[in-house]
CSV table of C-alpha atoms and ligand atoms in Angstrom, one decimal:
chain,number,residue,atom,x,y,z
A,1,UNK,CA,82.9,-170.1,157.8
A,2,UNK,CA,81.0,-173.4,156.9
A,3,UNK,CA,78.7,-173.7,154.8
A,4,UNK,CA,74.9,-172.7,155.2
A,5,UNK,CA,73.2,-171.5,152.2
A,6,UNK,CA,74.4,-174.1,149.2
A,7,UNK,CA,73.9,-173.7,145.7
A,8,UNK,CA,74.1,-177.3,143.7
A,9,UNK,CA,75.5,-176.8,140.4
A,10,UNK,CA,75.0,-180.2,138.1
A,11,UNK,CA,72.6,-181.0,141.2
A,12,UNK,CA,70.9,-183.7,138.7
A,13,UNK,CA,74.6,-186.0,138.6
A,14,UNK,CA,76.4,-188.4,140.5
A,15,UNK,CA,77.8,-185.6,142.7
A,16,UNK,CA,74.6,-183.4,142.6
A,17,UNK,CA,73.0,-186.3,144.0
A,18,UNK,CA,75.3,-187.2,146.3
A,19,UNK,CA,75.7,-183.7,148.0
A,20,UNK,CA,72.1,-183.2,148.3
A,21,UNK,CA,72.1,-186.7,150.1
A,22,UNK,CA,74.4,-185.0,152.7
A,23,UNK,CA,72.7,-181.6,153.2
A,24,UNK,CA,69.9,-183.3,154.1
A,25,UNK,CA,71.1,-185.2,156.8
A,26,UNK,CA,71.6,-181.6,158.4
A,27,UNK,CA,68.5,-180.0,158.1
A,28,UNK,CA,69.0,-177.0,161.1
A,29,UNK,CA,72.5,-176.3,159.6
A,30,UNK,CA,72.8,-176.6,155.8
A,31,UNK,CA,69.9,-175.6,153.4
A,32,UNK,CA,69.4,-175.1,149.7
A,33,UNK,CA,69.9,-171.9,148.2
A,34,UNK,CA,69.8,-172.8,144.4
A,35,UNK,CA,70.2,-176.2,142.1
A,36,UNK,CA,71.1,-176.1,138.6
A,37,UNK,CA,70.9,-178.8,135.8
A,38,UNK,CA,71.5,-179.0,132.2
A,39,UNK,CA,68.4,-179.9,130.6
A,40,UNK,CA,66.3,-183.3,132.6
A,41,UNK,CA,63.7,-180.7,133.9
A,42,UNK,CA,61.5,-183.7,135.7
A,43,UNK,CA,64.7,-184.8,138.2
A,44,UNK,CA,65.6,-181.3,138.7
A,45,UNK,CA,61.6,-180.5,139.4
A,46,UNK,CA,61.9,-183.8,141.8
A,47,UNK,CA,65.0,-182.2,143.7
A,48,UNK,CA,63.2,-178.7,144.0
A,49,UNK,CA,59.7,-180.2,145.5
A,50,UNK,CA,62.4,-182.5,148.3
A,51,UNK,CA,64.9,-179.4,149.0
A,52,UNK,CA,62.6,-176.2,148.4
A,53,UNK,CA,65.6,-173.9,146.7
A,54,UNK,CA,64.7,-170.3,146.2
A,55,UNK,CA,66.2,-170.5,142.9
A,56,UNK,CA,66.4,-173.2,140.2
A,57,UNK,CA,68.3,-172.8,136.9
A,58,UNK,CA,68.1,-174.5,133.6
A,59,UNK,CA,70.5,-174.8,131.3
A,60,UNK,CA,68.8,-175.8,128.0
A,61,UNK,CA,66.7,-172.6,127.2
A,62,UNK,CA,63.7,-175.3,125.2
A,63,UNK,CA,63.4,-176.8,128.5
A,64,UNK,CA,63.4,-173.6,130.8
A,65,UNK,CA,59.1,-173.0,130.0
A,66,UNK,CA,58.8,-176.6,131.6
A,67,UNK,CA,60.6,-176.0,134.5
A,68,UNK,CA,58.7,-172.5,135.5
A,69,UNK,CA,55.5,-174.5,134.6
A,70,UNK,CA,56.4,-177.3,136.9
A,71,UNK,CA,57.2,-175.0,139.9
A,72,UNK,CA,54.3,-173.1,139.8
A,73,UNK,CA,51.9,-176.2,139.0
A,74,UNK,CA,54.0,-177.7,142.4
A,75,UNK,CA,53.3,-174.4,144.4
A,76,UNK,CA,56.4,-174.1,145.3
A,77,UNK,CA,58.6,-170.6,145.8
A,78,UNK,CA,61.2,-171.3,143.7
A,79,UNK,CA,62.0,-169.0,141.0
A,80,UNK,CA,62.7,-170.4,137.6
A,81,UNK,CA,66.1,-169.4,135.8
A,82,UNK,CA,67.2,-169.4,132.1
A,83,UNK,CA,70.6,-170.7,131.8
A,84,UNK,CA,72.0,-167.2,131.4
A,85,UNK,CA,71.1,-166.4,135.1
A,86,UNK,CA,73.5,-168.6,136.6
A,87,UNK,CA,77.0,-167.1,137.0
A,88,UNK,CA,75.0,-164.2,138.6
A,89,UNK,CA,72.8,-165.9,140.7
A,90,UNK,CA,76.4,-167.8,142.0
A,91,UNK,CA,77.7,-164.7,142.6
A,92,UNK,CA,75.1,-163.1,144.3
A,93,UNK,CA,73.4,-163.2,148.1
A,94,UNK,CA,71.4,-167.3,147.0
A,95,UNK,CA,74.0,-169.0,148.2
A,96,UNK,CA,77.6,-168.4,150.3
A,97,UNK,CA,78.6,-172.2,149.2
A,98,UNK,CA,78.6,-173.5,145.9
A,99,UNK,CA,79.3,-177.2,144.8
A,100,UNK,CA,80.2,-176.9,141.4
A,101,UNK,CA,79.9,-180.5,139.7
A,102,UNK,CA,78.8,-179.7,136.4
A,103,UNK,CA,80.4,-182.1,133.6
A,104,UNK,CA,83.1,-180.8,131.9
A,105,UNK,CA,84.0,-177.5,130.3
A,106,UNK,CA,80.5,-176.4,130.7
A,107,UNK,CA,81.5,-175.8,134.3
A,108,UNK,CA,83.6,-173.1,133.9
A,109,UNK,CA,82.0,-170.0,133.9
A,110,UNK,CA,79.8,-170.8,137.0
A,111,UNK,CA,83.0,-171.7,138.7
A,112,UNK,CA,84.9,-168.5,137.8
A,113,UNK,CA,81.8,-166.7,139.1
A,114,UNK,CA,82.0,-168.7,142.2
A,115,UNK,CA,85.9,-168.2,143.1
A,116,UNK,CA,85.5,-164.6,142.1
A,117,UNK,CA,82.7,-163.8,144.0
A,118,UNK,CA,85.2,-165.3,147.6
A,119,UNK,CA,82.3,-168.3,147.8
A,120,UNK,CA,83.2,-171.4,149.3
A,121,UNK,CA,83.9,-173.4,146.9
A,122,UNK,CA,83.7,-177.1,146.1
A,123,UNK,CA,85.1,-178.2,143.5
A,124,UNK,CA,84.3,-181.2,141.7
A,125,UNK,CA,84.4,-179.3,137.9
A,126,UNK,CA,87.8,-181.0,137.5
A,127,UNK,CA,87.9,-179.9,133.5
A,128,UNK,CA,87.6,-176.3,134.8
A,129,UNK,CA,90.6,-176.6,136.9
A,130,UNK,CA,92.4,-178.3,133.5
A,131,UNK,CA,91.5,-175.7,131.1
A,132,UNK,CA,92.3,-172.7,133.1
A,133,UNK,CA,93.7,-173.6,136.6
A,134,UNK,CA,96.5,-170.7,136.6
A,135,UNK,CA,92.6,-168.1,136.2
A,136,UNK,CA,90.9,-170.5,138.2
A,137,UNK,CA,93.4,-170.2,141.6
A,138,UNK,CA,94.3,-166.5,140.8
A,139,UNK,CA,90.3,-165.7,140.8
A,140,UNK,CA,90.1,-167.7,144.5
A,141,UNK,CA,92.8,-166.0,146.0
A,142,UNK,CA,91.4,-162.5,144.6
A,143,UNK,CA,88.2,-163.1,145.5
A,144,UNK,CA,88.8,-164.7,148.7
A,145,UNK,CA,86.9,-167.6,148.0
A,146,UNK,CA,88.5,-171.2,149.8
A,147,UNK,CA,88.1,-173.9,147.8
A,148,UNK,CA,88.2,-177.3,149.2
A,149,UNK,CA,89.0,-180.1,146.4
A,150,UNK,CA,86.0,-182.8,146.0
A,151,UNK,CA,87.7,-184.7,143.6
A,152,UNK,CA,88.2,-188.1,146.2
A,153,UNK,CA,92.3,-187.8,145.7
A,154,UNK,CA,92.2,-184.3,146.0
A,155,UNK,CA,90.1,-184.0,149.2
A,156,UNK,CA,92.5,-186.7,150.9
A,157,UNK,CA,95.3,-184.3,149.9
A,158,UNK,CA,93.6,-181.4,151.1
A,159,UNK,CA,93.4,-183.4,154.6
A,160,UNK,CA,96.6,-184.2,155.0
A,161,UNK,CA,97.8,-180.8,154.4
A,162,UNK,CA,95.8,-179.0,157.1
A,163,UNK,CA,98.1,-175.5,156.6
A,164,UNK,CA,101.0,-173.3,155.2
A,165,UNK,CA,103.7,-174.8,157.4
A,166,UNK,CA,102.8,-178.9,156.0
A,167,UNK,CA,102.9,-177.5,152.3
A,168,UNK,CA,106.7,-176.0,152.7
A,169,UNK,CA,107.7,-179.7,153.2
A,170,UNK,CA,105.8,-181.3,151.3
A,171,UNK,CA,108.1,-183.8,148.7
A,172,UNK,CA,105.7,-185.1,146.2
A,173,UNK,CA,102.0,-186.1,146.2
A,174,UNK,CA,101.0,-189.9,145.1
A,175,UNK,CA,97.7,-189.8,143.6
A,176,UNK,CA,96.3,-193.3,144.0
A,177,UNK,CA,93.7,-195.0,140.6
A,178,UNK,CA,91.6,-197.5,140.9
A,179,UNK,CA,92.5,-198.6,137.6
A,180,UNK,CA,89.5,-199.0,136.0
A,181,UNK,CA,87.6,-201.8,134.5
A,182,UNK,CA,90.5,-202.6,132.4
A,183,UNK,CA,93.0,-202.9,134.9
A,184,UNK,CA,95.7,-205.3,133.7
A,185,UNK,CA,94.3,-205.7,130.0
A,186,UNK,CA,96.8,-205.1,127.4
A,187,UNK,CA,96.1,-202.4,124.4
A,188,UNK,CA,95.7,-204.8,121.7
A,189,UNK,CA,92.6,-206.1,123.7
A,190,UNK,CA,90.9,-203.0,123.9
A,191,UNK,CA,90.0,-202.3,120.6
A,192,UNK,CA,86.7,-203.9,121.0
A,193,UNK,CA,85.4,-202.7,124.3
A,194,UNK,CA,81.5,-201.7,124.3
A,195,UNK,CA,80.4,-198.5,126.1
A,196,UNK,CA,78.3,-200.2,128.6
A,197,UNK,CA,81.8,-202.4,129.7
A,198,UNK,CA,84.1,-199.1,129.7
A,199,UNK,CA,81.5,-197.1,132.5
A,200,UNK,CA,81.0,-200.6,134.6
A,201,UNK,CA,82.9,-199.1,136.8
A,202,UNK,CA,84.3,-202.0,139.4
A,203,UNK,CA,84.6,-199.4,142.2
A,204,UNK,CA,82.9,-195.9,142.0
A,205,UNK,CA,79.2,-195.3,140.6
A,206,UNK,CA,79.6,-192.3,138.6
A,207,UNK,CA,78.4,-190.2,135.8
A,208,UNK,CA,79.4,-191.3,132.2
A,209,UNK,CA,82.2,-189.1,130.9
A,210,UNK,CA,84.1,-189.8,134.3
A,211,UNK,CA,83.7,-193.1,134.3
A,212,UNK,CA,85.1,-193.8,130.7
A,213,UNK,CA,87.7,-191.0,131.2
A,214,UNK,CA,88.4,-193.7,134.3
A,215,UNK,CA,88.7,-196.2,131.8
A,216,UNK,CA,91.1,-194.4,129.8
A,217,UNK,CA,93.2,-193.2,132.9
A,218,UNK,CA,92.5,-190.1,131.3
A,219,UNK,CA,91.2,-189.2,134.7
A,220,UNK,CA,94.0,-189.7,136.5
A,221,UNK,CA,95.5,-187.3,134.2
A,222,UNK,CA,93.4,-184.7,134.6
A,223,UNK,CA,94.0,-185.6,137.9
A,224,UNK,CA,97.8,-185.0,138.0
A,225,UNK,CA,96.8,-181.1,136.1
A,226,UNK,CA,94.6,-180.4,138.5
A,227,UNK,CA,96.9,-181.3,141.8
A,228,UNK,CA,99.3,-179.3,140.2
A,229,UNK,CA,97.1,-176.2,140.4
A,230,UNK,CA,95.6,-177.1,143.2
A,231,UNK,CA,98.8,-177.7,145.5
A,232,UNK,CA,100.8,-175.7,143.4
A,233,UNK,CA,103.2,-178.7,142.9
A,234,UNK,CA,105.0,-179.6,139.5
A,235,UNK,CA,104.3,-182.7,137.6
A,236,UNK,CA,107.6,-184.1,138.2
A,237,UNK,CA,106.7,-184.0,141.7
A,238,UNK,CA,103.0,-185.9,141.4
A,239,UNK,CA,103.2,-189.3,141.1
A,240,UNK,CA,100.3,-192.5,140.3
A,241,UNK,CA,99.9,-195.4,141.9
A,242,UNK,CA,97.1,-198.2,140.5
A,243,UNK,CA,95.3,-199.4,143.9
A,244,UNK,CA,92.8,-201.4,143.4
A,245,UNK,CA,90.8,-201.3,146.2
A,246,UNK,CA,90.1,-197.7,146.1
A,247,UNK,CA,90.5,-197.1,150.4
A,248,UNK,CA,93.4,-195.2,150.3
A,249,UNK,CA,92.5,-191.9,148.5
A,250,UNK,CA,95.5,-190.4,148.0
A,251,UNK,CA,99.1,-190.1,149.7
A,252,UNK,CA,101.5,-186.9,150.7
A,253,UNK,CA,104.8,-187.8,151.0
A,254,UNK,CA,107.3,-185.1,153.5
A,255,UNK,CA,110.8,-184.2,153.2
A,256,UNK,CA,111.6,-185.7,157.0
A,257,UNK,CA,110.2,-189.0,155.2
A,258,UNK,CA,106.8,-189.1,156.7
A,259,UNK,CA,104.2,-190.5,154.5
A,260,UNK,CA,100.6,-189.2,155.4
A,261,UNK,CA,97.2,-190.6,153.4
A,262,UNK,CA,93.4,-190.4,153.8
A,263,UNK,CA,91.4,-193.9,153.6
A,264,UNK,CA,87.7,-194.7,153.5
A,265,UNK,CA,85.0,-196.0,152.0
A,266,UNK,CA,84.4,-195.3,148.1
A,267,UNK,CA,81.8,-193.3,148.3
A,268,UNK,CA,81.8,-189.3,147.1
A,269,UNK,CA,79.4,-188.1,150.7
A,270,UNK,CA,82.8,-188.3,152.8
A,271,UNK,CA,84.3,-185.7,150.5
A,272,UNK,CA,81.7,-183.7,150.5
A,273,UNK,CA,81.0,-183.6,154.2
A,274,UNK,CA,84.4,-182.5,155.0
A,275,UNK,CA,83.9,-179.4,152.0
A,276,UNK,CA,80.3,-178.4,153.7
A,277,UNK,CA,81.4,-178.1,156.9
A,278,UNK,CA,85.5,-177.7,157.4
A,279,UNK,CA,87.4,-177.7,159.3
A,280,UNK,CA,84.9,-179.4,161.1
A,281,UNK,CA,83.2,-182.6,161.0
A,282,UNK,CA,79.7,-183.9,160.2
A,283,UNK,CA,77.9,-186.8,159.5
A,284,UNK,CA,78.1,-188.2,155.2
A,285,UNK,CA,75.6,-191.4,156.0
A,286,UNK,CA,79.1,-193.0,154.7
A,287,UNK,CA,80.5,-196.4,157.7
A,288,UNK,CA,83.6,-196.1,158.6
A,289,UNK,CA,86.4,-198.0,156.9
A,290,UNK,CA,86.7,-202.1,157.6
A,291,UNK,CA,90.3,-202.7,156.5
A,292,UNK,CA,89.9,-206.7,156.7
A,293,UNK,CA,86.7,-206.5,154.6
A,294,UNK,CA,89.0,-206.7,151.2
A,295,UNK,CA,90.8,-209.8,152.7
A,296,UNK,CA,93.2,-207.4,154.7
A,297,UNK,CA,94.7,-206.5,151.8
A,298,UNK,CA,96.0,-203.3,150.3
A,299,UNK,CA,97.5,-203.8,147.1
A,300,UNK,CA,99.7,-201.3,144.7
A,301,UNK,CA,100.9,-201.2,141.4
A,302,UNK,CA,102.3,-199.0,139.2
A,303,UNK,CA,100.2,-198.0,136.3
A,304,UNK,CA,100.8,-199.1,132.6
A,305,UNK,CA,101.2,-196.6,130.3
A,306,UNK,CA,101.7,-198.7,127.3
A,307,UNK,CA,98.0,-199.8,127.2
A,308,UNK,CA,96.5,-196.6,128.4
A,309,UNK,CA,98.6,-193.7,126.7
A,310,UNK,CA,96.1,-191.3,128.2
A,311,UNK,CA,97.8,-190.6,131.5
A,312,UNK,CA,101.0,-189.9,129.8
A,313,UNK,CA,99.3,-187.2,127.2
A,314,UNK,CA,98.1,-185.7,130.5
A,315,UNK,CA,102.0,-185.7,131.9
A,316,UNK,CA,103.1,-184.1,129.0
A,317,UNK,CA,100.1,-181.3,128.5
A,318,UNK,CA,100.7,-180.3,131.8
A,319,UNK,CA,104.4,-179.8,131.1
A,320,UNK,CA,104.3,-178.3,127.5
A,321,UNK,CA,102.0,-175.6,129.7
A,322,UNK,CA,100.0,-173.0,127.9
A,323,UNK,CA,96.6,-173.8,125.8
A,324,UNK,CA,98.0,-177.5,125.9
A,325,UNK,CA,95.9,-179.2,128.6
A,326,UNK,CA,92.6,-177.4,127.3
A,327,UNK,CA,93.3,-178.8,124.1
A,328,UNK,CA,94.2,-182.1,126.0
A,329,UNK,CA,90.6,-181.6,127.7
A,330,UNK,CA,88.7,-180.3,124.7
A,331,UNK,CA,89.8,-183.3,122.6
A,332,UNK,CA,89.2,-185.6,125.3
A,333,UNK,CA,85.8,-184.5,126.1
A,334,UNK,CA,84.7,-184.8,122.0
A,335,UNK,CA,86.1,-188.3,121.9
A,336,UNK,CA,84.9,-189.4,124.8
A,337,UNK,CA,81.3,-188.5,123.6
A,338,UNK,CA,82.1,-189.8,120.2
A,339,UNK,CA,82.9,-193.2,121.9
A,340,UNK,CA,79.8,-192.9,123.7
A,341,UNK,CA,77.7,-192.5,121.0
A,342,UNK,CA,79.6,-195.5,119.3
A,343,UNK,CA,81.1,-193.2,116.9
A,344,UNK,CA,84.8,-194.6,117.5
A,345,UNK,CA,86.3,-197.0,119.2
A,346,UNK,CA,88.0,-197.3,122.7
A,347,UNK,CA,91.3,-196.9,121.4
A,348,UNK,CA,90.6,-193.9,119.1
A,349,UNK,CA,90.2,-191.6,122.3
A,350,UNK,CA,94.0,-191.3,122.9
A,351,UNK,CA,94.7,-191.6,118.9
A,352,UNK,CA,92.2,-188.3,118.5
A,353,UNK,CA,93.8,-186.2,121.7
A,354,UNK,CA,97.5,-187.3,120.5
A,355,UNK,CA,96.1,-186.1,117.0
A,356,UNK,CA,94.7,-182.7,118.4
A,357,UNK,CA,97.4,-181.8,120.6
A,358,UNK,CA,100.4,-182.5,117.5
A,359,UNK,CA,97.7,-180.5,115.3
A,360,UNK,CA,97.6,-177.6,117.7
A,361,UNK,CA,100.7,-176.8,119.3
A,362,UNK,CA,101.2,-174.8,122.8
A,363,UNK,CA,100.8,-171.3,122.6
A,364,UNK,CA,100.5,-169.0,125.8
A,365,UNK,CA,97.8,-168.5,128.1
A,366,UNK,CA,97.5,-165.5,129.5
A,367,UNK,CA,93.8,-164.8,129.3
A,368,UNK,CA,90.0,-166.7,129.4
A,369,UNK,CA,89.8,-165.7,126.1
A,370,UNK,CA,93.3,-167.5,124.8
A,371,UNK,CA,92.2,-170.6,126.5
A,372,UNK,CA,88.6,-170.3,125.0
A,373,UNK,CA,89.6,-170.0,121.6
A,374,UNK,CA,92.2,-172.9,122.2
A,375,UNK,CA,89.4,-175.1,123.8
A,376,UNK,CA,87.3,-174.5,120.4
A,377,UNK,CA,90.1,-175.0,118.2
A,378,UNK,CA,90.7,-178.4,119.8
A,379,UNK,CA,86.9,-179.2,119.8
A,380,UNK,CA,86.5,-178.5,115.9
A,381,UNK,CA,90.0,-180.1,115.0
A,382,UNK,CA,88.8,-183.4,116.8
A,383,UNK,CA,85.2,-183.3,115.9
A,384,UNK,CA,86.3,-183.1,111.8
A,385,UNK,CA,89.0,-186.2,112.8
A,386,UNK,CA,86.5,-188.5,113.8
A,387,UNK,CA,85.8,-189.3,110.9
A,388,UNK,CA,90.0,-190.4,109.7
A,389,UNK,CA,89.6,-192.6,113.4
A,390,UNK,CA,86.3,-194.6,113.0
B,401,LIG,P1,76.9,-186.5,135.8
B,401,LIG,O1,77.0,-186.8,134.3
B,401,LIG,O2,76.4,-187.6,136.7
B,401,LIG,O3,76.2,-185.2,136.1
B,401,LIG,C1,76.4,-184.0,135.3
B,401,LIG,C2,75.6,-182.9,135.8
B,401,LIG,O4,75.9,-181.7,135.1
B,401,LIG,C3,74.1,-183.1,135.6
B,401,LIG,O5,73.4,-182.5,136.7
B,401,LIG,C4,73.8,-182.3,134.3
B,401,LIG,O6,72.4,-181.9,134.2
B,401,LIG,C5,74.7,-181.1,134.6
B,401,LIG,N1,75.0,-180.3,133.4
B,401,LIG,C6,75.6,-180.8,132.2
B,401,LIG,N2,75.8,-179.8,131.4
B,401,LIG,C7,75.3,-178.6,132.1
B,401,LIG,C8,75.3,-177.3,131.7
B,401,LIG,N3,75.7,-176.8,130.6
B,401,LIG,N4,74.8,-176.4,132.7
B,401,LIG,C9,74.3,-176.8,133.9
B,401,LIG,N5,74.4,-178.1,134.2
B,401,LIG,C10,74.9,-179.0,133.3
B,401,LIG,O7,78.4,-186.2,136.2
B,401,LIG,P2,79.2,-186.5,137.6
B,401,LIG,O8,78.3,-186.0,138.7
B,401,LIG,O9,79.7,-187.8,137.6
B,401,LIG,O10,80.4,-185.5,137.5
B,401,LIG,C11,80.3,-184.1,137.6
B,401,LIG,C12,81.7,-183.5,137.7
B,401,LIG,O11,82.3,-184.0,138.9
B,401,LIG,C13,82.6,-183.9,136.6
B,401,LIG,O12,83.5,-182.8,136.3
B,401,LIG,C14,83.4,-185.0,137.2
B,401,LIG,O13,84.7,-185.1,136.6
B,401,LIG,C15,83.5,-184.6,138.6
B,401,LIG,N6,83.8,-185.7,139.5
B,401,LIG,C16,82.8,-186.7,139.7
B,401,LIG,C17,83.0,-187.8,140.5
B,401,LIG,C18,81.9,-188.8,140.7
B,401,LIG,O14,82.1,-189.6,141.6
B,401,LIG,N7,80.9,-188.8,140.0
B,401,LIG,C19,84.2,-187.9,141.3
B,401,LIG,C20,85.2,-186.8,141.1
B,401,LIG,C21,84.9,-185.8,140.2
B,401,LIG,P3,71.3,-182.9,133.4
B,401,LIG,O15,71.1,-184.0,134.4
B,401,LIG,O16,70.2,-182.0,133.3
B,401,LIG,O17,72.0,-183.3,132.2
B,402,LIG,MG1,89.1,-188.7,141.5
């Protein structure tokens, strides 16, 4: 069924925001079961006084007194939770939907909970899909959960396949990238790129690690692992296309030669209206698509792998299989920070995931706990290299 009660996981973010932007435009049909944040208790106290959840969780256990504090001084009913409450409170009767857009690997467990539990899931928490998508789609399809892709690429995908039958001949998948900010730079220029340039995003407003994994095309990588799981296609079958006007989402390409792809406005609310309330439709606030406003044009190109090395480290994690990609993601997640911080620079963060994934080679992963101890492995190795790549 569509969604009614939602739980917001990351509800402070980008996507947070975003989804709460849509939920509210359908006040008899959606409401707010639960919002979680990491640790800015003031916006999440903000969110809870607008959308009255009955349950609020914080992830940062020095902020959680703040938070119960804040509720009660607001009068409001919503119960204050440590961050230890979460994949329960997921699981349990708050919520039937859950957006899960919490940064990074952080995101997992609430996920997990999520698919297991047979929630509606949407799934944002691309990293979670990366480190364990093999435990990730097992858990949905055990659970019973449906999970509809938020990821803008993956939700075009998810539209042009509308069943079974479409997926049997389906040829490959063309994820489209906007590029980034550095689109058509060579590496050598690179080296010096601030922070501040690298998440000046040209087309998508987004939270910080996304936009400088944009930057990298690390994204797209992690893009290409998680179609893969999601679609249960191979790598050699997903292919990347630069487009820099960011309309057309993605592309599914048939075996009887059809080409089918999703377009609209850049702008996260259309994916998410179509995860709260498919297979129908509702209203995201987002216009409808004006194909002459970029000059009538719709440009592609293919992507260059020579200055951003980051999209082919993804290719060949995701086909060296086991704890690979969670090292790739674990590496990527410490540089990325690292280069954040001004630690290293722009070029460093493929040099310290090349360096992590050579250090630790594949082994299998069977288990949460193989891919845990693989995604700390990978987070130590890189956080002692930053140092040899300043
Ligand atoms: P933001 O940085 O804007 O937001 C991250 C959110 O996660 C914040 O609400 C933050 O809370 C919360 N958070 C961080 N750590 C924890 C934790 N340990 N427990 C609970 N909550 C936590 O990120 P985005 O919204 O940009 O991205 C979120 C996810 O969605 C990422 O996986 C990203 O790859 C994916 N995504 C994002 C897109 C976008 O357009 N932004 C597009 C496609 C995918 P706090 O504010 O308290 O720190
Ligand atoms: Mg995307």
């Amino acid at each position: 069924a569509p969604a009614r009660d939602i739980a917001v996981l990351g509800a402070t973010g980008s996507i947070g925001t975003s989804a709460l932007d849509v939920i509210a435009r359908h006040p008899g049909r959606l409401k707010v079961g639960l919002l979680a944040a990491g640790s800015n208790v003031e916006a999440l106290l903000d969110l809870c006084r607008r959308h009255r959840p009955r349950h609020a969780v914080i992830a940062d256990a020095s902020a959680f007194p703040a938070l119960r504090d804040g509720l009660r001084e607001a009068g409001l009913e919503t119960t204050a939770h440590p961050g230890d409450a979460l994949d329960a409170l997921v699981a349990g009767d708050a919520c039937d939907t859950v957006v899960a857009a919490i940064v990074g690997a952080a995101g997992l467990p609430s996920t997990l909970a999520a698919a297991r539990a047979g929630k509606r899931l949407l799934l944002a928490n691309k990293e979670s899909l990366v480190l364990a998508g093999a435990l990730l789609m097992a858990a949905a399809r055990e659970g019973g959960a449906t999970i509809v892709p938020i990821d803008s690429e993956h939700n075009a995908i998810f539209q042009c396949l509308p069943d079974r039958h479409a997926h049997a001949g389906l040829r490959r998948l063309v994820l489209t990238a906007s590029g980034g900010p550095f689109r058509g730079r060579s590496r050598a220029s690179l080296a010096d790129v601030t922070p501040a340039q690298a998440i000046a995003h040209p087309k998508w407003s987004m939270g910080p690690k996304i936009s400088v994994d944009s930057a990298t095309l690390m994204n797209k990588g992690l893009e290409v692992i998680e179609a893969h799981h999601l679609f249960a296609v191979p790598g050699e079958r997903i292919d990347v296309l630069v487009h820099p006007q960011s309309l057309v989402h993605s592309l599914v390409e048939f075996v009887d030669g059809s080409t089918l792809a999703q377009l609209g406005l850049p702008d996260m609310r259309t994916a998410l209206a179509v995860g709260l309330a498919w297979p129908e439709r509702i209203a995201s606030g987002v216009a409808g698509l004006d194909l002459l406003a970029e000059g009538g044009r719709l440009e592609f190109e293919p992507p260059d792998l020579e200055a951003f090395p980051c999209l082919r480290l993804a290719f060949d994690a995701l086909a060296a299989g086991g704890t690979a990609p969670a090292v790739l993601n674990a590496a990527n997640e410490i540089a990325v920070s690292a280069f954040l911080q001004g630690q290293v620079g722009f070029l460093s963060i493929p040099r310290l995931i090349e360096d992590a994934m050579t250090a630790l080679p594949p082994a299998p992963a069977r288990t949460l706990d193989a891919l845990a101890e693989a995604d700390a492995a990978a987070r130590r190795h890189a956080t002692a290299a930053l140092a040899r790549f300043a």
